[in-house]
Short mmCIF file of C-alpha atoms in Angstrom, two decimals:
data_model
loop_
_atom_site.label_atom_id
_atom_site.label_comp_id
_atom_site.label_asym_id
_atom_site.label_seq_id
_atom_site.Cartn_x
_atom_site.Cartn_y
_atom_site.Cartn_z
CA UNK A 1 30.80 12.34 72.20
CA UNK A 2 30.13 9.68 68.96
CA UNK A 3 32.12 10.91 66.17
CA UNK A 4 32.73 8.88 62.77
CA UNK A 5 35.34 9.72 59.38
CA UNK A 6 33.25 12.63 58.22
CA UNK A 7 30.52 13.09 60.41
CA UNK A 8 30.25 15.98 62.78
CA UNK A 9 30.38 15.37 66.59
CA UNK A 10 26.85 14.70 68.49
CA UNK A 11 25.33 14.74 71.68
CA UNK A 12 25.78 10.77 73.23
CA UNK A 13 21.87 11.82 74.61
CA UNK A 14 19.56 13.40 72.09
CA UNK A 15 22.16 12.60 69.16
CA UNK A 16 21.70 15.93 67.59
CA UNK A 17 24.62 17.45 66.41
CA UNK A 18 26.72 20.08 67.93
CA UNK A 19 26.38 23.48 67.59
CA UNK A 20 26.99 27.01 68.89
CA UNK A 21 23.08 27.98 70.29
CA UNK A 22 21.15 25.37 71.97
CA UNK A 23 23.29 22.03 70.96
CA UNK A 24 26.35 23.55 72.29
CA UNK A 25 28.54 21.15 74.01
CA UNK A 26 29.55 21.30 77.88
CA UNK A 27 32.00 19.84 79.33
CA UNK A 28 31.32 17.81 82.94
CA UNK A 29 33.99 16.96 85.38
CA UNK A 30 34.70 13.80 83.92
CA UNK A 31 35.69 15.23 80.30
CA UNK A 32 32.49 14.26 78.51
CA UNK A 33 30.80 16.35 76.35
CA UNK A 34 26.34 16.86 75.94
CA UNK A 35 24.72 19.88 74.87
CA UNK A 36 23.60 22.39 77.29
CA UNK A 37 19.86 21.09 75.86
CA UNK A 38 20.56 17.73 77.66
CA UNK A 39 22.10 18.95 80.46
CA UNK A 40 19.72 21.64 81.06
CA UNK A 41 16.88 19.03 81.34
CA UNK A 42 19.02 16.59 82.88
CA UNK A 43 19.36 19.59 85.81
CA UNK A 44 15.28 20.08 86.39
CA UNK A 45 14.73 16.61 86.35
CA UNK A 46 17.48 15.79 89.12
CA UNK A 47 16.46 15.86 92.68
CA UNK A 48 20.14 17.28 93.82
CA UNK A 49 19.60 20.67 92.36
CA UNK A 50 23.51 20.76 92.67
CA UNK A 51 25.14 17.57 91.78
CA UNK A 52 25.02 15.99 87.58
CA UNK A 53 25.70 12.90 87.44
CA UNK A 54 27.41 12.08 84.04
CA UNK A 55 24.63 10.01 81.65
CA UNK A 56 27.71 7.66 80.36
CA UNK A 57 29.96 6.99 83.59
CA UNK A 58 27.61 8.09 86.58
CA UNK A 59 30.48 10.50 87.71
CA UNK A 60 29.33 13.47 89.58
CA UNK A 61 29.95 16.87 88.68
CA UNK A 62 29.10 20.00 91.23
CA UNK A 63 27.40 22.81 90.45
CA UNK A 64 27.95 25.96 92.51
CA UNK A 65 25.35 27.48 94.80
CA UNK A 66 23.17 28.87 92.36
CA UNK A 67 25.25 28.15 88.81
CA UNK A 68 23.63 26.91 85.76
CA UNK A 69 24.13 23.89 84.33
CA UNK A 70 25.57 26.66 81.06
CA UNK A 71 27.95 28.15 83.21
CA UNK A 72 29.60 25.17 82.76
CA UNK A 73 32.42 25.15 80.42
CA UNK A 74 32.57 25.04 76.56
CA UNK A 75 34.10 22.28 75.01
CA UNK A 76 35.67 24.89 73.04
CA UNK A 77 37.75 21.99 70.61
CA UNK A 78 34.44 20.95 69.12
CA UNK A 79 33.35 24.26 68.22
CA UNK A 80 36.56 24.46 66.71
CA UNK A 81 36.28 21.63 64.59
CA UNK A 82 32.97 22.66 63.47
CA UNK A 83 34.69 26.52 62.72
CA UNK A 84 32.03 28.21 65.14
CA UNK A 85 32.07 30.78 67.51
CA UNK A 86 30.39 30.35 71.13
CA UNK A 87 27.10 31.96 71.82
CA UNK A 88 26.43 33.11 75.66
CA UNK A 89 22.86 30.37 76.35
CA UNK A 90 21.53 31.02 79.78
CA UNK A 91 19.31 29.40 81.54
CA UNK A 92 15.87 31.05 82.90
CA UNK A 93 13.57 28.81 84.35
CA UNK A 94 12.53 26.18 82.34
CA UNK A 95 13.98 28.48 79.42
CA UNK A 96 17.03 28.41 77.24
CA UNK A 97 17.72 31.38 76.34
CA UNK A 98 19.83 32.94 73.79
CA UNK A 99 20.97 36.81 72.97
CA UNK A 100 21.58 36.78 68.65
CA UNK A 101 23.84 39.93 68.44
CA UNK A 102 24.10 42.06 65.22
CA UNK A 103 26.42 40.98 62.64
CA UNK A 104 27.45 44.13 61.37
CA UNK A 105 28.72 47.15 64.02
CA UNK A 106 27.24 49.94 60.79
CA UNK A 107 23.51 48.67 60.94
CA UNK A 108 21.62 49.70 63.67
CA UNK A 109 19.59 46.27 64.33
CA UNK A 110 17.97 45.36 67.69
CA UNK A 111 19.31 41.81 68.83
CA UNK A 112 16.72 39.05 68.71
CA UNK A 113 16.29 36.50 71.56
CA UNK A 114 15.18 33.65 71.29
CA UNK A 115 13.99 30.39 73.64
CA UNK A 116 14.04 27.35 74.48
CA UNK A 117 11.06 26.02 76.79
CA UNK A 118 12.21 23.07 78.71
CA UNK A 119 8.99 21.70 79.92
CA UNK A 120 6.08 22.74 82.31
CA UNK A 121 6.80 24.21 85.75
CA UNK A 122 6.95 21.33 88.32
CA UNK A 123 3.46 20.82 90.03
CA UNK A 124 1.59 22.58 87.25
CA UNK A 125 0.71 19.21 84.58
CA UNK A 126 1.62 16.23 85.08
CA UNK A 127 1.41 15.13 80.87
CA UNK A 128 0.69 16.66 78.15
CA UNK A 129 -2.46 18.67 77.24
CA UNK A 130 -5.40 15.86 76.33
CA UNK A 131 -5.30 17.21 72.65
CA UNK A 132 -1.97 17.21 71.90
CA UNK A 133 -1.43 13.85 70.51
CA UNK A 134 2.12 13.70 69.68
CA UNK A 135 5.09 15.83 71.46
CA UNK A 136 5.88 18.45 69.35
CA UNK A 137 9.63 20.18 69.89
CA UNK A 138 9.90 23.99 70.41
CA UNK A 139 12.15 25.94 67.97
CA UNK A 140 14.03 28.87 69.18
CA UNK A 141 11.15 31.81 68.84
CA UNK A 142 12.33 35.54 69.27
CA UNK A 143 10.86 37.62 71.57
CA UNK A 144 11.29 41.29 71.91
CA UNK A 145 13.86 42.59 74.56
CA UNK A 146 12.66 44.25 77.53
CA UNK A 147 15.69 46.74 77.25
CA UNK A 148 15.69 47.43 73.51
CA UNK A 149 15.23 50.98 73.77
CA UNK A 150 17.58 51.95 76.78
CA UNK A 151 19.98 49.43 75.05
CA UNK A 152 19.51 51.28 72.00
CA UNK A 153 20.54 54.69 73.82
CA UNK A 154 23.52 53.01 75.45
CA UNK A 155 24.94 51.86 71.30
CA UNK A 156 27.78 54.18 70.30
CA UNK A 157 26.60 53.68 66.91
CA UNK A 158 23.42 55.05 67.42
CA UNK A 159 24.52 58.25 69.72
CA UNK A 160 26.34 59.32 66.52
CA UNK A 161 23.72 58.28 64.43
CA UNK A 162 21.33 60.32 66.63
CA UNK A 163 23.89 63.61 66.78
CA UNK A 164 24.50 63.13 62.68
CA UNK A 165 20.17 63.97 62.53
CA UNK A 166 20.62 66.22 64.73
CA UNK A 167 23.04 68.30 63.22
CA UNK A 168 21.84 67.51 59.85
CA UNK A 169 18.14 68.86 61.30
CA UNK A 170 19.66 72.05 62.98
CA UNK A 171 22.00 72.98 59.44
CA UNK A 172 18.51 72.57 57.62
CA UNK A 173 16.47 74.85 59.73
CA UNK A 174 19.09 77.41 59.77
CA UNK A 175 18.77 77.05 55.84
CA UNK A 176 15.02 77.24 55.64
CA UNK A 177 15.09 80.26 58.16
CA UNK A 178 18.21 82.21 56.76
CA UNK A 179 16.56 82.00 53.46
CA UNK A 180 13.25 82.69 54.86
CA UNK A 181 14.85 85.95 56.64
CA UNK A 182 16.88 87.07 53.74
CA UNK A 183 13.47 87.11 51.01
CA UNK A 184 11.84 89.27 54.21
CA UNK A 185 14.96 91.32 53.75
CA UNK A 186 15.27 92.12 50.31
CA UNK A 187 11.54 91.96 50.09
CA UNK A 188 10.86 94.44 52.72
CA UNK A 189 13.87 97.15 51.18
CA UNK A 190 12.51 97.10 47.22
#
């Protein structure tokens, strides 16, 4: 990890400053830290998918069967230095995914999912498309959650909101019918 006085800690491979999203610092067995994006790229191009060689010292880090690089330990000392809370980034195929949780528990907001494409599937394309000149870095793109409605009904704040709305609607309808019934009763007697 290259650090200087007054500089933010950065990944020694891509030189991007560490953060709590796609550049979360992950620690290998040799105690060197790299961003999760660089480690994900490395894991996708490594022939032995369960073994990562450190880009600095070449010491292997063995991953458990089916364990993605996103499950490696996070360098919490770097995140503490940057005053950041760690986010849970997952690797799905050739995409890193980050689910952004709502900041306030009092306002109901759907979580956003950001993805970062790490490259083509093996055997699909051998190079960039002919119409693209320079390689562009893909930015996190919000995509809708598949289970947003189901998650919404599991949210306790939403259930309280739904119950309150049902009570307000019931009381309003009861008042309307009672006013209507009272007018009918008073007009029918007179």
